[in-house]
């Protein structure tokens, strides 16, 4: 492989009781993942209703342990004061990268501030107030609320023009969707690295939940194979490793800039995939 491919993984902060035990388990998984030449570990913020305080706590822990950590940060329903304060907190830790997102309106929130309407407002604000390298989200199958991919990519272009320098994509299972998305990015003169979001499938029910949440489609052939083994979690994991490895190898052949693994806080499958492709 000639081209340098950037590798990263996403983790989410543990929820519920027994935080200390859960964090120790997660740190072991991260240690294993990071030993495979990862450029960074990203930490989700409030995704799927996860606790936002625990996100900052995990970011601090990983930063103290000298990992290159990229916090995700969403602006939906947050006041300008809160956003300013949060950015100061993570900047004071010496963190260099941030993934700027709008997020989805959390159901449990009482007051929804409208100081920032979308990720583009947040990118502009971060650009003006801080020295972070800013990354943003992109959607190979278009954002579920967008009318067309064209419209969606034009909006993505605004985020790049406002100062974002990298795109992390939503997870996808059909590389043709990614290539089509990349062509749209070229059409709108988006010239920043596009890091492909890859999710190793580790359970059938988990896959259904994730793909519904992200509105990513599962190709028929893959679905049929998974359905055959849906009660056999070991077989599902192996199918997931095989599928993601083939997906990554095809993307490498087609000059991918990098992979961002939605590792679901587990190292096993992602490490196997990395061993298969690098
Ligand atoms: P935006 O870029 O603001 O907009 C989303 C879409 O809305 C656009 O693609 C566009 O189609 C449309 N749109 C918005 N504004 C305009 C406009 N002015 N004109 C026209 N169209 C417009 N969520 C979390 O809560 N926490 C996380 O940690 C998290 N991490 C993520 C990581 C990645 C890599 C990805 C891909 C998504 C992540 N999400 C996360 C989910 C994300 O918050 C949702 O998809 C959300 O609905 C949109 O966020 P965004 O930053 O893409 O929003």
Coordinates of C-alpha atoms and ligand atoms in Angstrom, one line a residue:
X1 CA 0.0 0.0 0.0
X2 CA 1.6 3.3 -1.0
X3 CA -0.9 6.0 0.1
X4 CA -0.9 6.8 3.8
X5 CA -4.3 5.8 5.1
X6 CA -5.5 7.5 8.3
X7 CA -7.0 5.2 10.9
X8 CA -9.2 6.1 13.8
X9 CA -11.9 4.6 16.0
X10 CA -15.0 6.0 17.7
X11 CA -16.0 5.1 21.2
X12 CA -18.9 6.2 23.4
X13 CA -18.8 6.9 27.1
X14 CA -20.2 4.1 29.4
X15 CA -23.7 4.7 30.8
X16 CA -25.5 3.7 33.9
X17 CA -24.1 2.2 37.1
X18 CA -20.7 0.8 37.8
X19 CA -18.9 3.5 35.7
X20 CA -15.5 2.7 37.1
X21 CA -15.7 -1.0 36.2
X22 CA -17.0 -0.2 32.7
X23 CA -14.4 2.4 32.1
X24 CA -11.6 0.0 33.0
X25 CA -12.9 -2.5 30.5
X26 CA -13.2 0.2 27.8
X27 CA -9.7 1.4 28.5
X28 CA -8.3 -2.1 27.8
X29 CA -10.2 -2.2 24.5
X30 CA -8.9 1.2 23.5
X31 CA -5.3 0.3 24.4
X32 CA -5.6 -2.7 22.1
X33 CA -7.2 -0.7 19.3
X34 CA -4.7 2.2 19.6
X35 CA -1.7 -0.1 19.3
X36 CA -2.7 -0.6 15.7
X37 CA -1.4 2.7 14.4
X38 CA -4.5 4.8 15.1
X39 CA -4.2 8.5 14.4
X40 CA -6.9 9.2 17.0
X41 CA -9.7 8.0 19.1
X42 CA -13.0 10.0 18.9
X43 CA -15.5 10.2 21.7
X44 CA -19.2 10.6 21.1
X45 CA -21.2 13.3 22.8
X46 CA -24.8 12.7 23.7
X47 CA -25.3 10.2 20.9
X48 CA -28.3 7.9 21.3
X49 CA -29.1 9.7 24.6
X50 CA -25.7 9.0 26.2
X51 CA -24.6 11.2 29.1
X52 CA -22.8 14.3 28.0
X53 CA -20.9 14.7 31.3
X54 CA -19.4 11.3 30.9
X55 CA -18.3 12.3 27.4
X56 CA -16.1 15.0 28.8
X57 CA -14.9 12.7 31.6
X58 CA -13.8 10.1 29.1
X59 CA -12.1 12.7 26.9
X60 CA -10.1 13.9 29.9
X61 CA -9.2 10.4 30.9
X62 CA -8.0 9.5 27.4
X63 CA -6.1 12.8 27.1
X64 CA -4.4 12.2 30.5
X65 CA -3.3 8.8 29.2
X66 CA -1.7 10.6 26.2
X67 CA -4.1 9.3 23.5
X68 CA -4.8 11.7 20.6
X69 CA -8.4 12.2 21.4
X70 CA -11.0 14.0 19.2
X71 CA -14.2 15.0 21.1
X72 CA -17.4 15.1 19.2
X73 CA -19.4 18.1 20.1
X74 CA -23.0 19.0 19.2
X75 CA -24.6 22.4 19.3
X76 CA -28.3 21.6 19.2
X77 CA -30.3 23.0 22.1
X78 CA -27.1 24.4 23.8
X79 CA -26.7 28.1 24.6
X80 CA -23.8 30.1 23.3
X81 CA -22.5 30.5 26.8
X82 CA -22.5 26.7 27.3
X83 CA -20.7 26.1 24.0
X84 CA -18.1 28.8 24.8
X85 CA -17.5 27.2 28.2
X86 CA -17.2 23.7 26.8
X87 CA -14.8 24.7 24.1
X88 CA -12.6 26.5 26.6
X89 CA -12.6 23.3 28.8
X90 CA -11.4 21.1 26.0
X91 CA -9.0 23.6 24.6
X92 CA -7.4 24.0 28.0
X93 CA -6.6 20.3 28.0
X94 CA -4.4 20.8 24.9
X95 CA -6.7 18.9 22.6
X96 CA -6.2 19.8 18.9
X97 CA -9.1 18.2 17.0
X98 CA -12.8 18.4 17.3
X99 CA -15.8 16.9 15.4
X100 CA -18.4 19.7 15.1
X101 CA -22.0 18.5 14.8
X102 CA -25.5 19.7 15.0
X103 CA -26.8 16.6 16.8
X104 CA -30.4 15.6 17.2
X105 CA -32.7 17.2 19.7
X106 CA -32.5 15.2 22.9
X107 CA -35.9 14.1 24.2
X108 CA -35.1 14.6 27.9
X109 CA -34.2 18.3 27.6
X110 CA -36.4 21.0 29.1
X111 CA -35.1 24.1 27.4
X112 CA -33.9 24.1 23.8
X113 CA -31.7 27.1 23.0
X114 CA -31.6 28.1 19.3
X115 CA -28.3 30.1 19.4
X116 CA -26.9 27.7 16.8
X117 CA -29.2 26.2 14.1
X118 CA -26.8 23.7 12.5
X119 CA -23.2 22.4 12.4
X120 CA -22.2 25.2 10.0
X121 CA -22.9 27.8 12.7
X122 CA -20.8 25.8 15.1
X123 CA -17.9 25.4 12.6
X124 CA -17.8 29.2 12.1
X125 CA -17.9 29.9 15.8
X126 CA -15.1 27.4 16.6
X127 CA -13.0 28.8 13.7
X128 CA -13.3 32.3 15.0
X129 CA -12.8 31.5 18.7
X130 CA -10.3 28.7 18.9
X131 CA -7.4 27.0 17.1
X132 CA -9.0 23.5 16.8
X133 CA -8.7 21.5 13.6
X134 CA -12.3 21.1 12.8
X135 CA -13.9 18.0 11.3
X136 CA -17.5 17.6 10.2
X137 CA -20.0 14.8 9.4
X138 CA -20.8 13.7 5.8
X139 CA -23.5 11.3 4.6
X140 CA -22.8 8.9 1.7
X141 CA -26.5 8.0 1.6
X142 CA -27.5 11.7 2.3
X143 CA -28.7 12.9 5.6
X144 CA -32.1 11.3 6.3
X145 CA -33.7 14.7 6.4
X146 CA -32.1 16.0 3.2
X147 CA -34.2 16.0 0.0
X148 CA -31.3 15.0 -2.3
X149 CA -27.7 14.1 -2.1
X150 CA -26.9 17.2 -4.2
X151 CA -28.6 19.5 -1.6
X152 CA -26.9 17.7 1.2
X153 CA -23.4 18.0 -0.3
X154 CA -23.9 21.7 -1.0
X155 CA -24.6 22.1 2.6
X156 CA -21.5 20.1 3.4
X157 CA -19.5 22.5 1.2
X158 CA -20.7 25.4 3.4
X159 CA -19.2 23.7 6.4
X160 CA -15.9 23.2 4.6
X161 CA -15.9 26.9 3.4
X162 CA -16.6 27.9 7.0
X163 CA -13.4 26.2 8.2
X164 CA -13.7 22.4 8.5
X165 CA -10.7 20.6 7.2
X166 CA -11.8 16.9 7.3
X167 CA -15.0 14.9 6.8
X168 CA -15.9 11.7 8.7
X169 CA -18.7 9.8 7.0
X170 CA -21.7 8.1 8.4
X171 CA -21.4 4.3 8.4
X172 CA -22.3 2.7 5.1
X173 CA -22.2 -0.9 3.7
X174 CA -22.3 -0.3 0.0
X175 CA -19.1 1.2 -1.4
X176 CA -21.0 2.5 -4.5
X177 CA -22.8 4.9 -2.2
X178 CA -19.4 6.2 -0.9
X179 CA -18.0 6.6 -4.5
X180 CA -21.1 8.4 -5.6
X181 CA -20.8 10.7 -2.5
X182 CA -17.2 11.4 -3.3
X183 CA -18.0 12.3 -6.9
X184 CA -20.6 14.8 -5.5
X185 CA -17.9 16.2 -3.2
X186 CA -15.6 16.7 -6.2
X187 CA -18.4 18.3 -8.2
X188 CA -18.9 20.9 -5.4
X189 CA -15.1 21.4 -5.1
X190 CA -14.7 19.9 -1.7
X191 CA -11.0 19.1 -1.4
X192 CA -10.5 17.9 2.1
X193 CA -9.8 14.3 3.2
X194 CA -12.9 12.1 3.4
X195 CA -12.6 9.4 6.1
X196 CA -14.9 6.4 5.5
X197 CA -17.1 5.3 8.4
X198 CA -16.9 1.5 8.7
X199 CA -18.9 -0.5 11.2
X200 CA -17.9 -4.1 11.9
X201 CA -21.2 -6.0 12.5
X202 CA -21.1 -7.8 15.8
X203 CA -24.8 -8.6 16.4
X204 CA -27.9 -8.8 14.3
X205 CA -30.1 -6.9 16.6
X206 CA -27.4 -4.2 17.1
X207 CA -27.1 -3.9 13.4
X208 CA -30.9 -3.3 13.0
X209 CA -30.8 -0.6 15.7
X210 CA -27.7 1.2 14.3
X211 CA -28.9 1.2 10.7
X212 CA -32.3 2.5 11.7
X213 CA -30.7 5.2 13.8
X214 CA -28.3 6.2 11.0
X215 CA -30.7 5.4 8.1
X216 CA -28.0 3.3 6.4
X217 CA -29.1 0.5 4.2
X218 CA -28.0 -3.1 4.4
X219 CA -27.3 -4.6 0.9
X220 CA -29.7 -7.6 0.2
X221 CA -26.9 -10.1 -0.2
X222 CA -25.4 -9.2 3.2
X223 CA -28.9 -9.2 4.9
X224 CA -29.7 -12.6 3.5
X225 CA -26.4 -14.0 4.8
X226 CA -26.9 -12.4 8.3
X227 CA -30.5 -13.6 8.5
X228 CA -29.3 -17.2 8.1
X229 CA -27.1 -16.9 11.2
X230 CA -29.0 -14.4 13.2
X231 CA -29.1 -16.6 16.4
X232 CA -25.4 -17.4 16.1
X233 CA -23.5 -14.4 17.4
X234 CA -20.1 -15.9 16.7
X235 CA -21.0 -16.5 13.0
X236 CA -22.4 -12.9 12.8
X237 CA -19.2 -11.5 14.1
X238 CA -17.1 -13.5 11.6
X239 CA -19.4 -12.4 8.7
X240 CA -19.0 -8.8 9.9
X241 CA -15.2 -9.1 9.9
X242 CA -15.1 -10.6 6.4
X243 CA -17.6 -8.1 5.0
X244 CA -15.8 -5.0 6.5
X245 CA -12.4 -6.3 5.4
X246 CA -13.6 -6.7 1.8
X247 CA -15.2 -3.3 1.9
X248 CA -12.0 -1.7 3.2
X249 CA -9.8 -3.5 0.6
X250 CA -12.0 -2.3 -2.2
X251 CA -11.9 1.3 -0.8
X252 CA -8.1 1.1 -0.5
X253 CA -7.9 0.1 -4.2
X254 CA -10.0 3.2 -4.9
X255 CA -7.7 5.6 -3.1
X256 CA -9.4 6.1 0.2
X257 CA -8.1 8.8 2.6
X258 CA -8.8 6.9 5.8
X259 CA -11.1 4.7 7.9
X260 CA -13.0 5.6 11.0
X261 CA -14.2 2.5 12.7
X262 CA -17.5 2.5 14.6
X263 CA -15.9 -0.1 17.0
X264 CA -18.8 -0.1 19.4
X265 CA -16.4 -0.1 22.3
X266 CA -14.9 -3.5 21.4
X267 CA -11.5 -4.1 19.8
X268 CA -11.9 -7.7 18.6
X269 CA -13.5 -7.2 15.2
X270 CA -11.7 -4.0 14.3
X271 CA -8.3 -5.4 15.1
X272 CA -9.0 -8.5 12.9
X273 CA -10.1 -6.2 10.1
X274 CA -7.0 -4.1 10.5
X275 CA -4.8 -7.2 10.4
X276 CA -6.6 -8.3 7.2
X277 CA -6.1 -5.0 5.4
X278 CA -2.9 -3.3 6.5
Ligands
LIG1 P1 -25.7 19.6 10.0 O1 -24.5 19.4 9.1 O2 -26.0 20.9 10.6 O3 -27.0 19.2 9.1 C1 -27.5 18.0 8.8 C2 -28.3 18.0 7.5 O4 -29.4 18.9 7.6 C3 -27.4 18.5 6.4 O5 -26.7 17.4 5.9 C4 -28.4 19.1 5.5 O6 -29.0 18.1 4.7 C5 -29.5 19.7 6.4 N1 -29.3 21.1 6.6 C6 -28.9 21.6 7.8 N2 -28.8 23.0 7.7 C7 -29.2 23.3 6.5 C8 -29.3 24.5 5.7 N3 -29.1 25.7 6.3 N4 -29.7 24.4 4.5 C9 -30.0 23.2 3.9 N5 -29.9 22.1 4.5 C10 -29.5 22.1 5.8 N6 -24.8 12.8 17.0 C11 -24.7 13.0 18.4 O7 -25.6 13.4 19.0 N7 -23.5 12.8 19.0 C12 -22.4 12.4 18.4 O8 -21.3 12.2 19.0 C13 -22.5 12.1 17.0 N8 -21.4 11.7 16.2 C14 -21.5 11.6 14.9 C15 -20.4 11.3 14.2 C16 -20.4 11.1 12.8 C17 -19.2 10.8 12.0 C18 -21.7 11.3 12.1 C19 -21.8 11.1 10.6 C20 -22.8 11.6 12.8 C21 -22.7 11.8 14.2 N9 -23.9 12.2 15.0 C22 -23.7 12.4 16.3 C23 -25.2 12.3 14.3 C24 -25.5 13.7 13.9 O9 -25.6 14.6 15.1 C25 -26.9 13.7 13.2 O10 -26.8 13.1 12.0 C26 -27.6 15.1 13.0 O11 -28.9 14.9 12.6 C27 -26.9 16.0 12.0 O12 -25.7 16.5 12.5 P2 -24.8 17.3 11.4 O13 -23.6 17.8 12.2 O14 -24.5 16.5 10.3 O15 -25.8 18.5 11.1

